[in-house]
mmCIF file of C-alpha atoms in Angstrom:
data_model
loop_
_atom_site.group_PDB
_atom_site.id
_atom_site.type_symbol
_atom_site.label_atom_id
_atom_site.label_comp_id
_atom_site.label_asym_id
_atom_site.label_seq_id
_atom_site.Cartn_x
_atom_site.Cartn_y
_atom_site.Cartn_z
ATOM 1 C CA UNK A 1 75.785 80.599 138.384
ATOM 2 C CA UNK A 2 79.191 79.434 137.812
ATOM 3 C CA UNK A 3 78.204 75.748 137.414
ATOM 4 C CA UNK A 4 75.912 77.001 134.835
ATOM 5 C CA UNK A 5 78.718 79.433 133.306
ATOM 6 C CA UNK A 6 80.840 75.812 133.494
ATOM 7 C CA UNK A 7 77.981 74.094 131.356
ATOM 8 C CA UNK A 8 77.227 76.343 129.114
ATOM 9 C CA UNK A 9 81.014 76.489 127.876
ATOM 10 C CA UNK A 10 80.528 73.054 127.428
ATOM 11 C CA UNK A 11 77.516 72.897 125.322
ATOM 12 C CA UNK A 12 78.947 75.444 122.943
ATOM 13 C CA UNK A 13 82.252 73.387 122.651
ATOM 14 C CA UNK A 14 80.681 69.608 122.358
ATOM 15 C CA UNK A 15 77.942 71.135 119.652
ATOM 16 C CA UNK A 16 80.919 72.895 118.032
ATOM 17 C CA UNK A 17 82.705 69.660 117.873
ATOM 18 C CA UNK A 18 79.986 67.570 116.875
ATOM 19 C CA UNK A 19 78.845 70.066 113.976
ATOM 20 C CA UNK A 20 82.435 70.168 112.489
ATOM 21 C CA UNK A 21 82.826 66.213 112.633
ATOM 22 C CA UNK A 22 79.563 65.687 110.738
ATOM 23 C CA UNK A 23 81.000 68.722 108.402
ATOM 24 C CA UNK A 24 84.135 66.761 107.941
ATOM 25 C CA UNK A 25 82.340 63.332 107.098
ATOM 26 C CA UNK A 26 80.105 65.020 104.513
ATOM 27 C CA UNK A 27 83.012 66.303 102.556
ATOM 28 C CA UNK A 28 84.731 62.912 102.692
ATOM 29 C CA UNK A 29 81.362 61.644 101.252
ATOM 30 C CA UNK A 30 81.034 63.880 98.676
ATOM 31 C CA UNK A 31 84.425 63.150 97.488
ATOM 32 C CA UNK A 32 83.815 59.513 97.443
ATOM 33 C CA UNK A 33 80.467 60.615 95.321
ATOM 34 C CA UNK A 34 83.098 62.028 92.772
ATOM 35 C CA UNK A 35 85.403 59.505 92.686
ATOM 36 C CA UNK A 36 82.444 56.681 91.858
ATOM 37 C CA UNK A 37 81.390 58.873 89.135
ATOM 38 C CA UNK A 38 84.463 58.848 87.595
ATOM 39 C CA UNK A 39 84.689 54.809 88.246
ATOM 40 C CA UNK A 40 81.678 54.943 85.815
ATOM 41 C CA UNK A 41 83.358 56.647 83.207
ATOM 42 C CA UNK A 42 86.325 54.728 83.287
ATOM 43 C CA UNK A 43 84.685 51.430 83.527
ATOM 44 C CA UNK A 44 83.490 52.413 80.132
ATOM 45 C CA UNK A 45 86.030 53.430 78.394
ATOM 46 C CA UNK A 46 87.940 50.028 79.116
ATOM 47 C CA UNK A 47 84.663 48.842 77.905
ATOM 48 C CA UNK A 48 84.937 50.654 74.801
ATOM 49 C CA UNK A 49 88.890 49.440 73.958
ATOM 50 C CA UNK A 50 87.880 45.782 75.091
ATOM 51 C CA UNK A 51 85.045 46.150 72.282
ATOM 52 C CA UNK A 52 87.925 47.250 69.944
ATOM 53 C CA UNK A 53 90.343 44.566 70.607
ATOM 54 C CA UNK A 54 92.572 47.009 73.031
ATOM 55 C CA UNK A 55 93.648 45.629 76.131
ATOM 56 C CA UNK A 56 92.818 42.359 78.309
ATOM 57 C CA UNK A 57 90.171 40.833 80.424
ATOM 58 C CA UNK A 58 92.122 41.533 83.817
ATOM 59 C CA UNK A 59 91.885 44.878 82.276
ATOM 60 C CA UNK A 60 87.504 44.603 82.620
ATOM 61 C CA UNK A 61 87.798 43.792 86.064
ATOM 62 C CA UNK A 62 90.037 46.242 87.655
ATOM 63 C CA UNK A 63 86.751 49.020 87.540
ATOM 64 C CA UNK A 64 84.815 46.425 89.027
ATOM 65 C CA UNK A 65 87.777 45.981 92.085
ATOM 66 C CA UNK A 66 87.689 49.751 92.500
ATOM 67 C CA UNK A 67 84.090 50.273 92.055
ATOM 68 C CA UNK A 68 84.016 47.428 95.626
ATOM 69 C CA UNK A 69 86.038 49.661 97.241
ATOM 70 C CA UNK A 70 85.003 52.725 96.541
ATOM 71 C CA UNK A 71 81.345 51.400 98.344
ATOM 72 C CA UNK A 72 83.207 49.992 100.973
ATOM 73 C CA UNK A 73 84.657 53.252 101.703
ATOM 74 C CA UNK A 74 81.367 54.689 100.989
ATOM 75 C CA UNK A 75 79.695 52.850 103.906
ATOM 76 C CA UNK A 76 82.600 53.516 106.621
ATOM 77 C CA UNK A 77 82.363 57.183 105.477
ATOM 78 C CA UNK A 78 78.279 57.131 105.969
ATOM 79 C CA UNK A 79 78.476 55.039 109.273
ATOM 80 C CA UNK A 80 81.355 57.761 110.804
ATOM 81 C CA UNK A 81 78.545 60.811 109.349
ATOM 82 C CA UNK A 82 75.838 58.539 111.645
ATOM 83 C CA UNK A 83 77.791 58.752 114.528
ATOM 84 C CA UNK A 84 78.605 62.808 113.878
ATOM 85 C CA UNK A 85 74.869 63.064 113.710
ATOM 86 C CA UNK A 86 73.859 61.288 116.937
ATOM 87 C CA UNK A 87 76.822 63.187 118.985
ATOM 88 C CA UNK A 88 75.790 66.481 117.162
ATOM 89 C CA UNK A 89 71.851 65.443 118.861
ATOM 90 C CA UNK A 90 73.167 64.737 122.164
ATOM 91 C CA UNK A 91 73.490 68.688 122.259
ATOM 92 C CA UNK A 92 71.045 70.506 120.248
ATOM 93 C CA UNK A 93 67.949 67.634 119.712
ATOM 94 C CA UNK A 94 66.224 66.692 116.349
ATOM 95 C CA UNK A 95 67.975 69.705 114.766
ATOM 96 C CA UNK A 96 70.855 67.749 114.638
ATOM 97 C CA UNK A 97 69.281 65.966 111.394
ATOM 98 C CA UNK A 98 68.366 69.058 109.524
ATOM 99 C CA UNK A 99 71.089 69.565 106.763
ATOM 100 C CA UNK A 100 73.705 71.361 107.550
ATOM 101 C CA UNK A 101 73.833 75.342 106.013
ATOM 102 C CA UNK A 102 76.844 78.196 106.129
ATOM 103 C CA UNK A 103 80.490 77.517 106.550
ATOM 104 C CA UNK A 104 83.083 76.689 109.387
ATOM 105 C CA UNK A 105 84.079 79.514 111.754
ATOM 106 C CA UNK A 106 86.894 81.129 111.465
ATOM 107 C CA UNK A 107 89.064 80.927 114.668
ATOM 108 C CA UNK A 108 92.278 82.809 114.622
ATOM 109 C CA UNK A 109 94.335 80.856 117.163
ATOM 110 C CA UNK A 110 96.893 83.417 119.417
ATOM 111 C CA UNK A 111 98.818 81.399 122.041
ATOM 112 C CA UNK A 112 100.113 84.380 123.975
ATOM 113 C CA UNK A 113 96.169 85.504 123.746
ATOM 114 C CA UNK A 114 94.999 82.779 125.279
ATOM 115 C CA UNK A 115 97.803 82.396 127.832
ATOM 116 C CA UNK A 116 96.560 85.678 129.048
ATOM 117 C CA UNK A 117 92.992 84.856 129.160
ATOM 118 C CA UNK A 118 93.464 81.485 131.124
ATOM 119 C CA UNK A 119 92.343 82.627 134.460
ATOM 120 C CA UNK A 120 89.199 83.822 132.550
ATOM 121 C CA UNK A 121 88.424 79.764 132.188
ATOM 122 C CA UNK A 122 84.981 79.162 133.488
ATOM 123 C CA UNK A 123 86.249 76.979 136.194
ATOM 124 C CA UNK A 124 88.840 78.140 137.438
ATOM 125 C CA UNK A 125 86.298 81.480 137.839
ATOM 126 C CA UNK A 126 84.151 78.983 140.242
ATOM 127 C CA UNK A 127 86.844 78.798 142.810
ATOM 128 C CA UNK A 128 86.068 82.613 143.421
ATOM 129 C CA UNK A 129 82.134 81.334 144.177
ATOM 130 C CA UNK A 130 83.201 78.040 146.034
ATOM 131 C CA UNK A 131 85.791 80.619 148.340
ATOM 132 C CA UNK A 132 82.739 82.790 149.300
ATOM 133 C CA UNK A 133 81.307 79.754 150.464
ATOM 134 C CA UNK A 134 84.278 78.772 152.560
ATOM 135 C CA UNK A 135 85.149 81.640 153.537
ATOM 136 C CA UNK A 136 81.096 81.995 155.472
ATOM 137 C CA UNK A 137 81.455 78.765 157.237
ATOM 138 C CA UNK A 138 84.941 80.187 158.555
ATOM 139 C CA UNK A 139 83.263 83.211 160.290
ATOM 140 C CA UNK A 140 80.096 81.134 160.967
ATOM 141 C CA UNK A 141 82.646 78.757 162.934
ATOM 142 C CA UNK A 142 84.649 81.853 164.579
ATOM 143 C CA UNK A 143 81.419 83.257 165.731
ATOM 144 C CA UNK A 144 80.244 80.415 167.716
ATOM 145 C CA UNK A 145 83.027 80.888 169.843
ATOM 146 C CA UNK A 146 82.291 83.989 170.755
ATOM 147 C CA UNK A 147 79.003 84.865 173.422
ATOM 148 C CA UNK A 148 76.478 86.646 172.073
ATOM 149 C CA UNK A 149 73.012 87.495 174.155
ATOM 150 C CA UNK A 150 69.386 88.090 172.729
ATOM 151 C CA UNK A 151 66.519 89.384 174.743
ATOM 152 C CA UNK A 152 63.168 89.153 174.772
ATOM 153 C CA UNK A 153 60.269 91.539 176.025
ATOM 154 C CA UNK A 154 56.410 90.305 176.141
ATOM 155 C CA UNK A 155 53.224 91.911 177.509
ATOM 156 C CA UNK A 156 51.110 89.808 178.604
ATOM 157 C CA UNK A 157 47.082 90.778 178.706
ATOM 158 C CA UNK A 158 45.371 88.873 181.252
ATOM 159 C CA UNK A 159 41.455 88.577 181.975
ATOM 160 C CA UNK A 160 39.392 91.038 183.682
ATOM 161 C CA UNK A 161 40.127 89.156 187.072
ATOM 162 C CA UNK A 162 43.634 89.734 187.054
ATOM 163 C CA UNK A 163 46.559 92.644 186.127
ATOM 164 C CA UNK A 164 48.320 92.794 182.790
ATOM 165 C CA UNK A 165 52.017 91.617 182.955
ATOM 166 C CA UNK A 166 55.082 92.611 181.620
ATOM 167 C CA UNK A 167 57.838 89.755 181.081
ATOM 168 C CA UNK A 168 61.632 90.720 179.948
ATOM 169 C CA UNK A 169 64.217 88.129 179.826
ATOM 170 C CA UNK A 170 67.912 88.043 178.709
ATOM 171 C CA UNK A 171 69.803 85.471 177.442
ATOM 172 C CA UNK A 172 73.756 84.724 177.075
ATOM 173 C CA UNK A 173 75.233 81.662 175.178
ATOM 174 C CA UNK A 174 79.007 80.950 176.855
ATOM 175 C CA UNK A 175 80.961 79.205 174.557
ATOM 176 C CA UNK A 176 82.231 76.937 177.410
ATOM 177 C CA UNK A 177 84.696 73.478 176.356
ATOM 178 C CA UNK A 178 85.811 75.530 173.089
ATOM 179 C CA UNK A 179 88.898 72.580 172.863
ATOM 180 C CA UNK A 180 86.245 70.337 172.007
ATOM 181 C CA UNK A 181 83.048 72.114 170.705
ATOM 182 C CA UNK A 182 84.014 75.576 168.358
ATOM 183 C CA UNK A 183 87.825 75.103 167.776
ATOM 184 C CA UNK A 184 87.654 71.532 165.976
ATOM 185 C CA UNK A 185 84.741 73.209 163.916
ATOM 186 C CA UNK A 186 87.114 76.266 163.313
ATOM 187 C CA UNK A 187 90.108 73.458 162.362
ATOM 188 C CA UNK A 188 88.092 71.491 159.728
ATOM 189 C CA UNK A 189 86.371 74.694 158.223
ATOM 190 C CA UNK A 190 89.835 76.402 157.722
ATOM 191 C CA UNK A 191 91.103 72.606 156.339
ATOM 192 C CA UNK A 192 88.827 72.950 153.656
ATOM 193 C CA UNK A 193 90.030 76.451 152.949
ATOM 194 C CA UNK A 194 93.740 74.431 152.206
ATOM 195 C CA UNK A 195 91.980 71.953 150.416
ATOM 196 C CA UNK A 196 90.328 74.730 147.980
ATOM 197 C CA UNK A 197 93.350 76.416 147.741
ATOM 198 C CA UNK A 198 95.239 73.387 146.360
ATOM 199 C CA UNK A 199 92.657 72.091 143.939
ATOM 200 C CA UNK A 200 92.609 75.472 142.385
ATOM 201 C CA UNK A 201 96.422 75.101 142.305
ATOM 202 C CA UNK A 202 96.080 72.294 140.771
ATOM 203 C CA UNK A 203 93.555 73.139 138.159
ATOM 204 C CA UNK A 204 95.496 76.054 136.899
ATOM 205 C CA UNK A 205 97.960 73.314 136.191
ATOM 206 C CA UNK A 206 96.456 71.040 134.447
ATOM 207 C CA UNK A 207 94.783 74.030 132.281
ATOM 208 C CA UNK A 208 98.020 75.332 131.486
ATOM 209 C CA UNK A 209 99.082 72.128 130.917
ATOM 210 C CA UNK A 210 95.951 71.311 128.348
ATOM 211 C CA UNK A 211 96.530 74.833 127.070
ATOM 212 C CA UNK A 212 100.092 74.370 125.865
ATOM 213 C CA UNK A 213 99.473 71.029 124.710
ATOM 214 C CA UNK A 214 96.265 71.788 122.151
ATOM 215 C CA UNK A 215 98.300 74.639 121.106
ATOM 216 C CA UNK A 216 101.568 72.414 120.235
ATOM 217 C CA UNK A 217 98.655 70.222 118.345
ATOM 218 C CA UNK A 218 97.111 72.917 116.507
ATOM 219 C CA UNK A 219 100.416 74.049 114.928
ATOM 220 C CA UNK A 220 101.353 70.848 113.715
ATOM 221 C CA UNK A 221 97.714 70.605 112.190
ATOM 222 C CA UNK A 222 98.471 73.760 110.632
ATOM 223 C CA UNK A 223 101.443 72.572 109.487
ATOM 224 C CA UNK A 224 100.347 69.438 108.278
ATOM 225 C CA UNK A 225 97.370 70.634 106.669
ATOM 226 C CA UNK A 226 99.801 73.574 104.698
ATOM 227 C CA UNK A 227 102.114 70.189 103.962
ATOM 228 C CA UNK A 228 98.430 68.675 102.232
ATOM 229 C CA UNK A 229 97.673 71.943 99.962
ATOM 230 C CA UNK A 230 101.662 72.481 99.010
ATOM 231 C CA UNK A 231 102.877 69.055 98.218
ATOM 232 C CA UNK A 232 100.780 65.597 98.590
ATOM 233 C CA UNK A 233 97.769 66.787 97.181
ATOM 234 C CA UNK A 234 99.316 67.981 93.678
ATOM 235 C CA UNK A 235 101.688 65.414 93.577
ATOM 236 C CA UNK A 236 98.733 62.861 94.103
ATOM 237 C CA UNK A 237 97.029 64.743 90.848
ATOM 238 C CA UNK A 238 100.060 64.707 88.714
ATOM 239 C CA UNK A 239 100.984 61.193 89.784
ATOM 240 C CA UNK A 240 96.984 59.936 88.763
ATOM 241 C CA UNK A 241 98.031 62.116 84.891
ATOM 242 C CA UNK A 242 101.118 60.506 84.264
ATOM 243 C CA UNK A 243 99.511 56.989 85.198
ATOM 244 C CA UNK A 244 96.587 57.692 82.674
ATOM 245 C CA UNK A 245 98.906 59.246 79.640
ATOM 246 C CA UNK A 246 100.870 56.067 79.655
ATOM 247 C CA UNK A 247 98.128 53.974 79.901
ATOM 248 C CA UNK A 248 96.367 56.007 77.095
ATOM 249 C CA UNK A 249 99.991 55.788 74.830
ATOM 250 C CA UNK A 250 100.238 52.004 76.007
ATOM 251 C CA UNK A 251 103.473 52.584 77.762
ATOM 252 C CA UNK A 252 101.386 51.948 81.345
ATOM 253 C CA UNK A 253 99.174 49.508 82.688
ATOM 254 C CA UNK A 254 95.252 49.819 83.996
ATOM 255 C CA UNK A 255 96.762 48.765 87.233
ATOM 256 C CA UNK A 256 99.171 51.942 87.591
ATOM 257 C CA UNK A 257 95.986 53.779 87.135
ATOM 258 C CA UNK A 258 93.760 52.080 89.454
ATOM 259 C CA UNK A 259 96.651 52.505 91.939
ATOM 260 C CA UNK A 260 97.457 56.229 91.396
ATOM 261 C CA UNK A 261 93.800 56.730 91.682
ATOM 262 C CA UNK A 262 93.624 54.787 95.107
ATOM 263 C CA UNK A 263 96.431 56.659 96.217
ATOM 264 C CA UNK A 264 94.932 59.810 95.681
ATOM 265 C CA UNK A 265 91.869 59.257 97.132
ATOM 266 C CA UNK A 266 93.525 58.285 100.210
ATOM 267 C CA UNK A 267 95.378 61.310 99.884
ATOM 268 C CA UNK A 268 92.708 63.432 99.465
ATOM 269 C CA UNK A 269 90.670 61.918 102.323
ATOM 270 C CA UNK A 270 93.545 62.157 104.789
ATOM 271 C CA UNK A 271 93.571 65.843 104.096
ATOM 272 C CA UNK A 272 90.092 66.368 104.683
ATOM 273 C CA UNK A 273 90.025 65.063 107.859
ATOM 274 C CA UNK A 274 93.111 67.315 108.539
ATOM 275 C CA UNK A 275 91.208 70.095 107.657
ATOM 276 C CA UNK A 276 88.596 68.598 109.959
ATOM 277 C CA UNK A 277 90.818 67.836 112.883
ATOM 278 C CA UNK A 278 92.215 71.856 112.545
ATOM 279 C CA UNK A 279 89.270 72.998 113.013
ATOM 280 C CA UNK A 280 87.976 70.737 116.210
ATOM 281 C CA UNK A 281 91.272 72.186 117.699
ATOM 282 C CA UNK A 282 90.674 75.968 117.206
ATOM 283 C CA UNK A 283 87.005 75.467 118.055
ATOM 284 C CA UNK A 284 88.386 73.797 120.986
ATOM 285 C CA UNK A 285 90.684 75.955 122.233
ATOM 286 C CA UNK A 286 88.009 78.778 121.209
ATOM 287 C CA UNK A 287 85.351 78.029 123.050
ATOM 288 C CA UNK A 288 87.982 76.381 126.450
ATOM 289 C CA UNK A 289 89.968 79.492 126.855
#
């Protein structure tokens, strides 16, 4: 039962995981969607001034450059969804390739919460199961060395020809040469008992250890994801409107565009899989402690 407690938590996390990764890719993609869309339009409106005599021929091919990378993109974006996908089956079968419905979890994330709740952890609980064990080979050990007797009582039926008969015998086990029979049984059973104790020492550790650290990491995801929705991703906006009014007033190149727009993209991506990365950790730490 605790094994299976152990797995379970495990299933729920990795399937968590794997759902939110697959989430994460899918908004990239769709962004990328977006942004080729609007490669289209501006690919046609330096058609369109070409036709009237308004700017040059490197001008025709900078759409055509960003319309290249935009599919290149495309495909690492698809081939990171496949991968999502095949992790996301690993845990719940072919249901992993039915679209995905609803909305990410919400996991409020309380340090001193789960602090509290640490000893709750799924395996450190199995130590409890793995000391009832240990702690029934210790008396089983003890009791060999001391006697214990059994008797036995039989009535026997015989054949006309002869009497019935009545049989009762006692037995008594001496635990005779103890030094070298019960007490190095007793020794090794109570070593384990030190072992156990130690590994669990040692797992709280290392949970405490994990704990603290995927807290530390979820507040600078927090952070950096506030630091996304404040700052980069509006300057990345304003920065792609500035680049296009010149352009439009010819007091800015294509290439200023192109760039701003590149920039942006990037921007937009990186935040994304901030968002993404955010919510791995709380689902993490969620479904760990």
């Amino acid at each position: 039962q605790a094994e299976s407690r152990v797995q379970r938590q495990t299933v729920l996390r990795e399937t968590a995981l794997a759902w939110i990764a697959r989430y994460t890719w899918e908004q990239q993609l769709a962004l990328v969607s977006q942004l080729a869309s609007e490669n289209t339009l501006l690919d046609g409106v330096v058609q369109a001034q070409l036709a009237a005599a308004n700017g040059t021929a490197l001008d025709a091919l900078l759409p055509q450059e960003e319309a290249a990378q935009i599919a290149a993109l495309r495909d690492e974006i698809v081939a990171g969804q496949k991968q999502a996908v095949a992790q996301l089956r690993r845990w719940i079968g072919s249901a992993a390739e039915s679209p995905l419905g609803g909305k990410v979890p919400e996991w409020p994330i309380d340090g001193a919460e789960l602090r509290n709740r640490l000893h709750q952890h799924p395996e450190l609980l199995s130590f409890a199961a793995q000391d009832h064990a240990v702690d029934a080979d210790i008396a089983a050990a003890r009791a060999d060395k001391n006697p214990d007797w059994d008797v036995e009582f039989a009535w026997l039926e015989r054949g006309s020809g002869f009497d019935d008969m009545v049989m009762l015998e006692v037995r008594v086990d001496l635990p005779v040469f103890a030094d070298s029979r019960q007490n190095p049984t007793i020794a090794s059973q109570l070593a384990k008992r030190v072992a156990l104790d130690a590994n669990r020492e040692s797992s709280l550790r290392e949970h405490i250890a994990i704990l603290e650290t995927e807290v530390s990491e979820h507040q600078r995801l927090q952070q950096a994801e506030q630091r996304f929705t404040d700052v980069l991703l509006p300057l990345s906006e304003k920065k792609v409107a500035l680049a296009l009014a010149s352009w439009r007033n010819n007091t800015g190149t294509l290439t200023n565009v192109i760039s701003a727009r590149s920039e942006r993209i990037s921007t937009q991506l990186r935040a994304i899989a901030t968002t993404g990365a955010l919510r791995q950790s709380a689902a993490r730490l969620h479904y760990t402690y």
